[in-house]
Tab-separated table of C-alpha atoms and ligand atoms in Angstrom:
chain	number	residue	atom	x	y	z
N	1	MET	CA	-2.037	10.528	15.911
N	2	ALA	CA	0.266	11.823	18.607
N	3	SER	CA	0.066	15.571	19.191
N	4	ARG	CA	3.169	17.670	18.853
N	5	THR	CA	4.953	18.702	22.074
N	6	ALA	CA	6.650	22.034	22.634
N	7	LYS	CA	9.937	20.501	21.964
N	8	ASP	CA	8.730	19.186	18.629
N	9	ALA	CA	7.558	22.727	17.664
N	10	GLY	CA	11.114	24.043	17.517
N	11	ASN	CA	11.880	21.291	15.016
N	12	LYS	CA	9.022	22.022	12.704
N	13	GLY	CA	10.068	21.611	9.111
N	14	LYS	CA	13.151	19.653	10.144
N	15	TRP	CA	13.516	16.102	8.841
N	16	LEU	CA	16.009	13.286	9.003
N	17	LYS	CA	16.531	12.036	5.436
N	18	ILE	CA	17.315	8.400	5.430
N	19	VAL	CA	19.002	6.690	2.465
N	20	LEU	CA	19.305	2.917	2.541
N	21	SER	CA	21.501	1.447	-0.178
N	22	SER	CA	20.493	-2.071	-0.502
N	23	PRO	CA	20.577	-5.187	-2.774
N	24	PRO	CA	17.333	-5.100	-4.863
N	25	GLU	CA	15.992	-8.233	-3.044
N	26	LEU	CA	15.621	-6.204	0.195
N	27	VAL	CA	14.212	-2.913	-0.995
N	28	ASP	CA	10.528	-3.824	-0.638
N	29	ALA	CA	11.029	-5.104	2.921
N	30	LEU	CA	12.928	-1.942	3.755
N	31	SER	CA	10.293	0.400	2.248
N	32	ASN	CA	7.676	-1.496	4.124
N	33	PHE	CA	9.643	-1.297	7.405
N	34	VAL	CA	10.319	2.486	7.158
N	35	THR	CA	6.715	3.177	6.218
N	36	GLU	CA	5.495	1.243	9.248
N	37	LEU	CA	8.052	3.073	11.359
N	38	GLY	CA	6.279	6.362	10.488
N	39	ALA	CA	8.538	7.644	7.697
N	40	GLU	CA	7.002	9.912	5.064
N	41	GLY	CA	7.801	10.439	1.377
N	42	VAL	CA	9.198	6.933	1.010
N	43	TYR	CA	10.461	6.166	-2.505
N	44	GLN	CA	12.802	3.705	-4.183
N	45	GLU	CA	15.534	4.531	-6.607
N	46	GLU	CA	17.656	2.332	-8.847
N	47	ASN	CA	21.435	3.172	-8.724
N	48	LYS	CA	22.996	1.513	-11.710
N	49	ILE	CA	26.666	1.133	-11.153
N	50	GLN	CA	28.456	2.425	-14.333
N	51	SER	CA	30.089	-0.191	-16.443
N	52	SER	CA	33.572	0.435	-17.616
N	53	GLY	CA	34.612	-0.226	-21.200
N	54	ASP	CA	33.013	-3.400	-22.588
N	55	PHE	CA	32.588	-4.986	-19.227
N	56	PRO	CA	29.072	-5.319	-17.955
N	57	GLY	CA	28.341	-3.158	-14.888
N	58	ALA	CA	28.441	-4.676	-11.444
N	59	ALA	CA	25.203	-5.822	-9.949
N	60	SER	CA	22.995	-2.811	-9.508
N	61	LYS	CA	22.050	-1.493	-6.002
N	62	GLU	CA	18.833	0.190	-5.135
N	63	SER	CA	18.102	2.739	-2.574
N	64	VAL	CA	15.155	3.417	-0.308
N	65	ASN	CA	14.677	7.129	0.576
N	66	ALA	CA	12.531	8.220	3.456
N	67	TYR	CA	12.055	11.164	5.813
N	68	LEU	CA	11.475	11.012	9.528
N	69	PRO	CA	10.231	14.082	11.337
N	70	PHE	CA	12.453	15.474	14.062
N	71	ASP	CA	10.291	14.738	17.138
N	72	VAL	CA	10.462	12.779	20.330
N	73	ARG	CA	10.103	9.507	18.509
N	74	LEU	CA	13.087	10.040	16.197
N	75	GLU	CA	15.706	8.359	18.400
N	76	THR	CA	13.635	5.248	19.041
N	77	ARG	CA	12.755	5.021	15.387
N	78	VAL	CA	16.444	5.205	14.218
N	79	SER	CA	17.459	2.544	16.766
N	80	SER	CA	14.687	0.186	15.649
N	81	LEU	CA	15.707	0.707	12.027
N	82	LYS	CA	19.367	-0.130	13.015
N	83	SER	CA	18.220	-3.325	14.818
N	84	TYR	CA	16.172	-4.253	11.779
N	85	LEU	CA	19.161	-3.791	9.459
N	86	GLU	CA	21.183	-6.015	11.733
N	87	SER	CA	18.518	-8.737	11.671
N	88	LEU	CA	18.258	-8.530	7.887
N	89	SER	CA	21.933	-9.159	7.496
N	90	GLN	CA	21.680	-12.168	9.844
N	91	ILE	CA	18.722	-13.603	7.874
N	92	PHE	CA	20.316	-12.993	4.513
N	93	PRO	CA	24.120	-13.481	5.129
N	94	GLU	CA	24.539	-14.155	1.370
N	95	LEU	CA	23.508	-10.548	0.483
N	96	ASP	CA	25.344	-7.363	0.962
N	97	ALA	CA	24.182	-5.723	4.217
N	98	PRO	CA	22.066	-2.614	3.573
N	99	GLU	CA	23.896	0.691	4.295
N	100	LEU	CA	22.264	3.514	6.188
N	101	ALA	CA	23.106	7.178	5.505
N	102	THR	CA	21.374	10.066	7.140
N	103	GLU	CA	21.136	13.825	6.503
N	104	ILE	CA	19.364	16.569	8.321
N	105	ILE	CA	17.085	18.527	6.142
N	106	THR	CA	15.320	21.800	7.048
N	107	ASP	CA	12.352	22.915	5.186
N	108	PRO	CA	13.109	20.757	2.166
N	109	ASP	CA	11.023	20.531	-1.019
N	110	TRP	CA	11.120	16.779	-0.332
N	111	GLY	CA	7.364	16.687	-0.582
N	112	GLU	CA	7.872	17.262	-4.365
N	113	GLN	CA	10.858	15.058	-4.926
N	114	TRP	CA	9.046	11.688	-5.203
N	115	LYS	CA	6.908	13.118	-7.932
N	116	LYS	CA	9.508	12.507	-10.539
N	117	TYR	CA	9.336	8.754	-9.828
N	118	PHE	CA	5.571	8.548	-10.251
N	119	LYS	CA	4.672	8.094	-13.943
N	120	PRO	CA	1.435	6.729	-15.548
N	121	LEU	CA	1.549	3.068	-15.063
N	122	ARG	CA	-0.510	0.232	-16.526
N	123	VAL	CA	-1.161	-2.021	-13.500
N	124	SER	CA	-3.355	-4.623	-15.115
N	125	ARG	CA	-4.872	-5.482	-18.462
N	126	GLY	CA	-7.326	-2.538	-18.425
N	127	ILE	CA	-6.328	-0.286	-15.520
N	128	VAL	CA	-3.849	2.621	-15.720
N	129	ILE	CA	-2.831	4.776	-12.753
N	130	LYS	CA	-2.038	8.333	-13.728
N	131	PRO	CA	-0.519	10.980	-11.456
N	132	THR	CA	-2.733	14.081	-11.648
N	133	TRP	CA	0.164	16.160	-12.971
N	134	GLU	CA	1.049	13.898	-15.873
N	135	ARG	CA	-0.664	13.547	-19.270
N	136	TYR	CA	-1.951	10.211	-20.538
N	137	THR	CA	-4.168	9.343	-23.507
N	138	PRO	CA	-6.287	6.340	-22.696
N	139	GLN	CA	-6.203	3.424	-25.091
N	140	GLY	CA	-9.363	1.596	-25.955
N	141	ARG	CA	-11.455	0.848	-22.910
N	142	ASP	CA	-8.808	1.648	-20.311
N	143	THR	CA	-9.916	2.497	-16.864
N	144	VAL	CA	-7.799	5.500	-15.879
N	145	ILE	CA	-7.456	6.376	-12.166
N	146	GLU	CA	-5.987	9.793	-11.357
N	147	ILE	CA	-4.038	9.937	-8.163
N	148	ASP	CA	-2.380	12.667	-6.238
N	149	PRO	CA	-0.953	10.673	-3.352
N	150	GLY	CA	0.343	13.565	-1.143
N	151	MET	CA	1.602	11.733	1.885
N	152	ALA	CA	-0.756	8.789	1.706
N	153	PHE	CA	0.167	5.288	0.556
N	154	GLY	CA	-1.259	4.020	-2.793
N	155	THR	CA	0.239	4.960	-6.154
N	156	GLY	CA	-0.276	1.499	-7.688
N	157	GLN	CA	3.559	1.165	-7.994
N	158	HIS	CA	3.799	-1.205	-5.044
N	159	ALA	CA	3.225	-4.925	-5.772
N	160	SER	CA	0.635	-5.286	-3.085
N	161	THR	CA	-1.558	-2.524	-4.480
N	162	ARG	CA	-1.034	-3.685	-8.075
N	163	MET	CA	-2.096	-7.161	-7.293
N	164	CYS	CA	-5.290	-5.937	-5.490
N	165	LEU	CA	-6.156	-3.885	-8.602
N	166	GLU	CA	-5.649	-6.959	-10.849
N	167	ALA	CA	-7.717	-9.074	-8.495
N	168	LEU	CA	-10.501	-6.465	-8.355
N	169	GLU	CA	-10.592	-6.109	-12.146
N	170	THR	CA	-10.900	-9.873	-12.614
N	171	LEU	CA	-13.491	-10.286	-9.969
N	172	ILE	CA	-15.745	-7.287	-10.851
N	173	LEU	CA	-15.565	-7.789	-14.613
N	174	THR	CA	-15.897	-11.580	-14.650
N	175	HIS	CA	-18.242	-12.312	-11.819
N	176	ARG	CA	-21.979	-11.831	-11.858
N	177	PHE	CA	-22.825	-10.377	-8.489
N	178	PRO	CA	-26.442	-11.311	-7.695
N	179	GLU	CA	-27.031	-8.012	-5.920
N	180	PRO	CA	-25.614	-4.338	-6.261
N	181	LEU	CA	-21.980	-4.431	-5.511
N	182	ASN	CA	-21.354	-2.836	-2.084
N	183	VAL	CA	-17.535	-2.622	-1.479
N	184	LEU	CA	-15.483	-1.911	1.645
N	185	ASP	CA	-11.874	-0.715	1.109
N	186	VAL	CA	-10.019	-1.213	4.367
N	187	GLY	CA	-6.909	0.960	4.753
N	188	THR	CA	-7.733	3.124	1.749
N	189	GLY	CA	-4.584	5.322	1.756
N	190	THR	CA	-5.014	7.449	-1.362
N	191	GLY	CA	-8.392	5.843	-2.070
N	192	ILE	CA	-6.896	4.028	-5.127
N	193	LEU	CA	-8.661	0.667	-4.641
N	194	GLY	CA	-12.038	2.108	-3.736
N	195	ILE	CA	-11.940	4.485	-6.699
N	196	ALA	CA	-10.994	1.555	-8.964
N	197	CYS	CA	-14.003	-0.451	-7.740
N	198	ALA	CA	-16.322	2.450	-8.489
N	199	LYS	CA	-14.820	2.939	-11.948
N	200	LEU	CA	-15.151	-0.772	-12.643
N	201	GLY	CA	-18.816	-0.691	-11.883
N	202	ALA	CA	-19.414	-0.984	-8.054
N	203	GLU	CA	-22.662	0.691	-6.952
N	204	ARG	CA	-21.420	1.783	-3.552
N	205	VAL	CA	-17.999	1.880	-1.959
N	206	LEU	CA	-16.891	2.794	1.507
N	207	CYS	CA	-13.237	3.726	2.006
N	208	VAL	CA	-11.919	3.433	5.599
N	209	ASP	CA	-8.646	4.546	7.082
N	210	ILE	CA	-7.614	5.296	10.709
N	211	ASP	CA	-5.207	7.964	9.489
N	212	PRO	CA	-6.981	11.380	9.036
N	213	LYS	CA	-4.357	12.448	6.460
N	214	ALA	CA	-5.205	9.438	4.397
N	215	THR	CA	-9.002	10.060	4.519
N	216	GLU	CA	-8.462	13.695	3.453
N	217	ILE	CA	-6.315	12.693	0.588
N	218	ALA	CA	-8.706	9.903	-0.431
N	219	MET	CA	-11.525	12.355	-0.476
N	220	GLU	CA	-9.635	14.688	-2.824
N	221	ASN	CA	-8.847	11.783	-5.145
N	222	ILE	CA	-12.511	10.658	-5.176
N	223	ILE	CA	-13.492	14.110	-6.287
N	224	ILE	CA	-10.705	14.260	-8.924
N	225	ASN	CA	-12.005	10.984	-10.366
N	226	SER	CA	-15.701	12.139	-10.258
N	227	VAL	CA	-16.895	9.116	-8.239
N	228	GLY	CA	-18.127	11.116	-5.210
N	229	ASP	CA	-21.757	9.960	-5.963
N	230	ARG	CA	-20.765	6.365	-5.187
N	231	VAL	CA	-17.749	6.445	-2.930
N	232	SER	CA	-17.567	7.764	0.600
N	233	VAL	CA	-14.835	7.921	3.110
N	234	THR	CA	-14.719	7.457	6.920
N	235	GLN	CA	-11.986	7.631	9.483
N	236	GLU	CA	-12.828	4.932	11.999
N	237	GLU	CA	-12.009	1.362	13.120
N	238	ILE	CA	-13.820	-1.160	10.971
N	239	SER	CA	-15.264	-2.881	14.195
N	240	THR	CA	-17.648	0.130	14.434
N	241	LEU	CA	-19.193	-0.391	10.985
N	242	LYS	CA	-22.809	-1.525	10.829
N	243	ASP	CA	-23.335	-2.445	7.107
N	244	THR	CA	-22.287	-5.661	5.359
N	245	TYR	CA	-20.421	-5.909	2.014
N	246	ASN	CA	-20.245	-8.350	-0.870
N	247	LEU	CA	-16.623	-7.393	-1.675
N	248	ILE	CA	-13.951	-6.315	0.821
N	249	VAL	CA	-10.353	-5.379	-0.117
N	250	ALA	CA	-7.775	-4.941	2.575
N	251	ASN	CA	-4.138	-4.112	1.659
N	252	LEU	CA	-2.528	-3.882	5.067
N	253	THR	CA	0.138	-6.150	6.623
N	254	ALA	CA	-0.094	-9.745	7.709
N	255	LYS	CA	-0.126	-8.745	11.345
N	256	LEU	CA	-2.981	-6.263	10.936
N	257	LEU	CA	-4.944	-8.651	8.678
N	258	ILE	CA	-4.793	-11.417	11.345
N	259	LYS	CA	-5.847	-8.850	13.987
N	260	LEU	CA	-8.823	-7.776	11.907
N	261	LYS	CA	-9.747	-11.211	10.555
N	262	LYS	CA	-12.806	-11.739	12.712
N	263	THR	CA	-14.209	-8.320	11.897
N	264	LEU	CA	-13.405	-8.623	8.248
N	265	THR	CA	-15.246	-11.955	8.079
N	266	SER	CA	-18.345	-10.659	9.876
N	267	LEU	CA	-18.618	-7.558	7.645
N	268	LEU	CA	-18.594	-9.881	4.562
N	269	ARG	CA	-21.933	-11.237	3.393
N	270	PRO	CA	-22.348	-14.959	2.685
N	271	GLY	CA	-21.147	-15.542	-0.906
N	272	GLY	CA	-19.005	-12.374	-0.728
N	273	TYR	CA	-15.400	-11.930	-1.669
N	274	LEU	CA	-12.393	-10.821	0.407
N	275	ILE	CA	-9.134	-9.715	-1.112
N	276	ILE	CA	-6.179	-9.515	1.243
N	277	SER	CA	-2.794	-8.180	0.424
N	278	GLY	CA	0.388	-6.648	1.857
N	279	ILE	CA	1.582	-10.062	2.815
N	280	ILE	CA	5.317	-10.806	2.651
N	281	ASP	CA	5.934	-14.451	1.721
N	282	GLN	CA	7.537	-15.299	5.018
N	283	ASN	CA	4.185	-14.566	6.676
N	284	GLN	CA	2.264	-16.694	4.235
N	285	SER	CA	1.789	-19.719	6.482
N	286	ASP	CA	0.496	-17.546	9.385
N	287	ILE	CA	-1.985	-15.999	7.019
N	288	GLU	CA	-3.050	-19.295	5.618
N	289	ALA	CA	-3.524	-20.725	9.126
N	290	HIS	CA	-5.937	-17.862	10.004
N	291	PHE	CA	-7.788	-17.313	6.696
N	292	PHE	CA	-7.897	-20.689	4.868
N	293	ARG	CA	-10.684	-21.944	7.137
N	294	GLU	CA	-14.461	-21.838	7.385
N	295	PRO	CA	-16.331	-19.741	6.611
N	296	LEU	CA	-13.661	-18.610	4.147
N	297	LYS	CA	-12.218	-20.583	1.271
N	298	LEU	CA	-9.378	-19.744	-1.157
N	299	LEU	CA	-10.356	-18.852	-4.642
N	300	SER	CA	-7.086	-17.620	-6.106
N	301	SER	CA	-3.774	-16.183	-5.206
N	302	LEU	CA	-1.333	-13.774	-6.914
N	303	SER	CA	2.369	-13.213	-6.118
N	304	GLU	CA	4.925	-10.665	-7.235
N	305	LYS	CA	8.416	-10.473	-5.918
N	306	GLU	CA	8.101	-11.421	-2.252
N	307	TRP	CA	4.513	-10.225	-1.962
N	308	VAL	CA	1.369	-12.309	-1.905
N	309	CYS	CA	-2.299	-11.466	-2.420
N	310	TYR	CA	-5.306	-13.825	-1.770
N	311	VAL	CA	-8.834	-13.828	-3.077
N	312	LEU	CA	-11.187	-15.628	-0.649
N	313	LYS	CA	-14.883	-16.374	-0.638
N	314	LYS	CA	-17.261	-16.693	2.203
N	315	GLU	CA	-19.384	-19.789	2.053
N	316	THR	CA	-23.024	-19.102	1.185
N	317	ASN	CA	-24.493	-21.117	4.054
N	318	GLN	CA	-22.741	-19.084	6.662
N	319	PRO	CA	-24.204	-16.371	8.827
Y	1	SAH	N1	-5.212	0.837	-0.073
Y	1	SAH	C1	-3.968	1.516	-0.433
Y	1	SAH	C2	-3.125	1.887	0.832
Y	1	SAH	C3	-2.635	0.739	1.588
Y	1	SAH	S1	-1.554	1.285	2.925
Y	1	SAH	C4	-3.196	0.619	-1.391
Y	1	SAH	O1	-3.558	-0.484	-1.633
Y	1	SAH	O2	-2.223	1.069	-1.912
Y	1	SAH	C5	-2.457	0.764	4.348
Y	1	SAH	C6	-3.335	1.884	4.920
Y	1	SAH	O3	-3.960	1.266	5.961
Y	1	SAH	C7	-2.611	3.088	5.472
Y	1	SAH	O4	-3.211	4.202	4.911
Y	1	SAH	C8	-2.995	2.998	6.946
Y	1	SAH	O5	-3.209	4.245	7.561
Y	1	SAH	C9	-4.232	2.162	6.938
Y	1	SAH	N2	-4.493	1.401	8.252
Y	1	SAH	C10	-3.678	0.836	9.093
Y	1	SAH	N3	-4.336	0.243	10.066
Y	1	SAH	C11	-5.713	0.362	9.816
Y	1	SAH	C12	-6.846	-0.039	10.484
Y	1	SAH	N4	-6.834	-0.790	11.527
Y	1	SAH	N5	-8.036	0.273	9.926
Y	1	SAH	C13	-8.112	0.964	8.823
Y	1	SAH	N6	-6.909	1.473	8.145
Y	1	SAH	C14	-5.785	1.174	8.625
């Protein structure tokens, strides 16, 4: 992470709030873009346009809210966002162009604002994600995962995370693993996927992230969920890992997945499973070209909105 300069210090606590009003079809792509750009506190809001009289309301718009720190990177970040908006309107000429509004915020309580959008959510048949500050009474044999996301990604509300949880649930609960289940969660964020694995029965889980803020938050969530005896966290590149795993889950981006493909495959034991997510459908063919080949083979895929998630298996006769 870049260190703060003296110039940044004067702007401590100052943020540029970004509000992108957009047709619903583009909000996930926009959230993804601003997150990758380095924005914090990214959340989506639905803005229903009021109907008048008996007439149905006009098509609803949604907004993506995000905060960029006032530092040396701000100008470049805002101009890349503007170019991205332009390219989106060229790619989707039939949709209204997203509108950008900005506001300077000093010492805001923005860190708290997104909390009102994070409610207990059933993400799969038996998994419920519950914010630590909300109440929820589990039903039947629900696996409840408590999350305080802070500034890390991973509340279960995003399709890419939700599909990983569904794939993990199916895989762990229906497959008989011949040996103790040793899981690697690559890009753990809040730790949500690693914690889910432990609660579903994995013997050992390693959560990895390159962002120190994420590993700190993941550790807190591991403790909150009382799975610290089986789940550990490390802040490093996966290329430095020594162990091998019979289940790896990586919710990243198509670009990162392709970059890490070789390492992911070599960390996977023969007969092991790899779940990859964070893939926008327009990158599907790129991912397929890299991942649908020996020693990996496709087991199943999930899709939601424009997001895709793949479950792959490493052939048993492979090193
Ligand atoms: N697993 C969570 C969070 C996914 S967000 C979920 O499914 O919701 C992706 C995370 O990957 C971010 O926390 C980011 O810091 C991390 N990341 C990005 N590049 C990485 C890399 N090369 N190795 C490990 N983690 C990485």
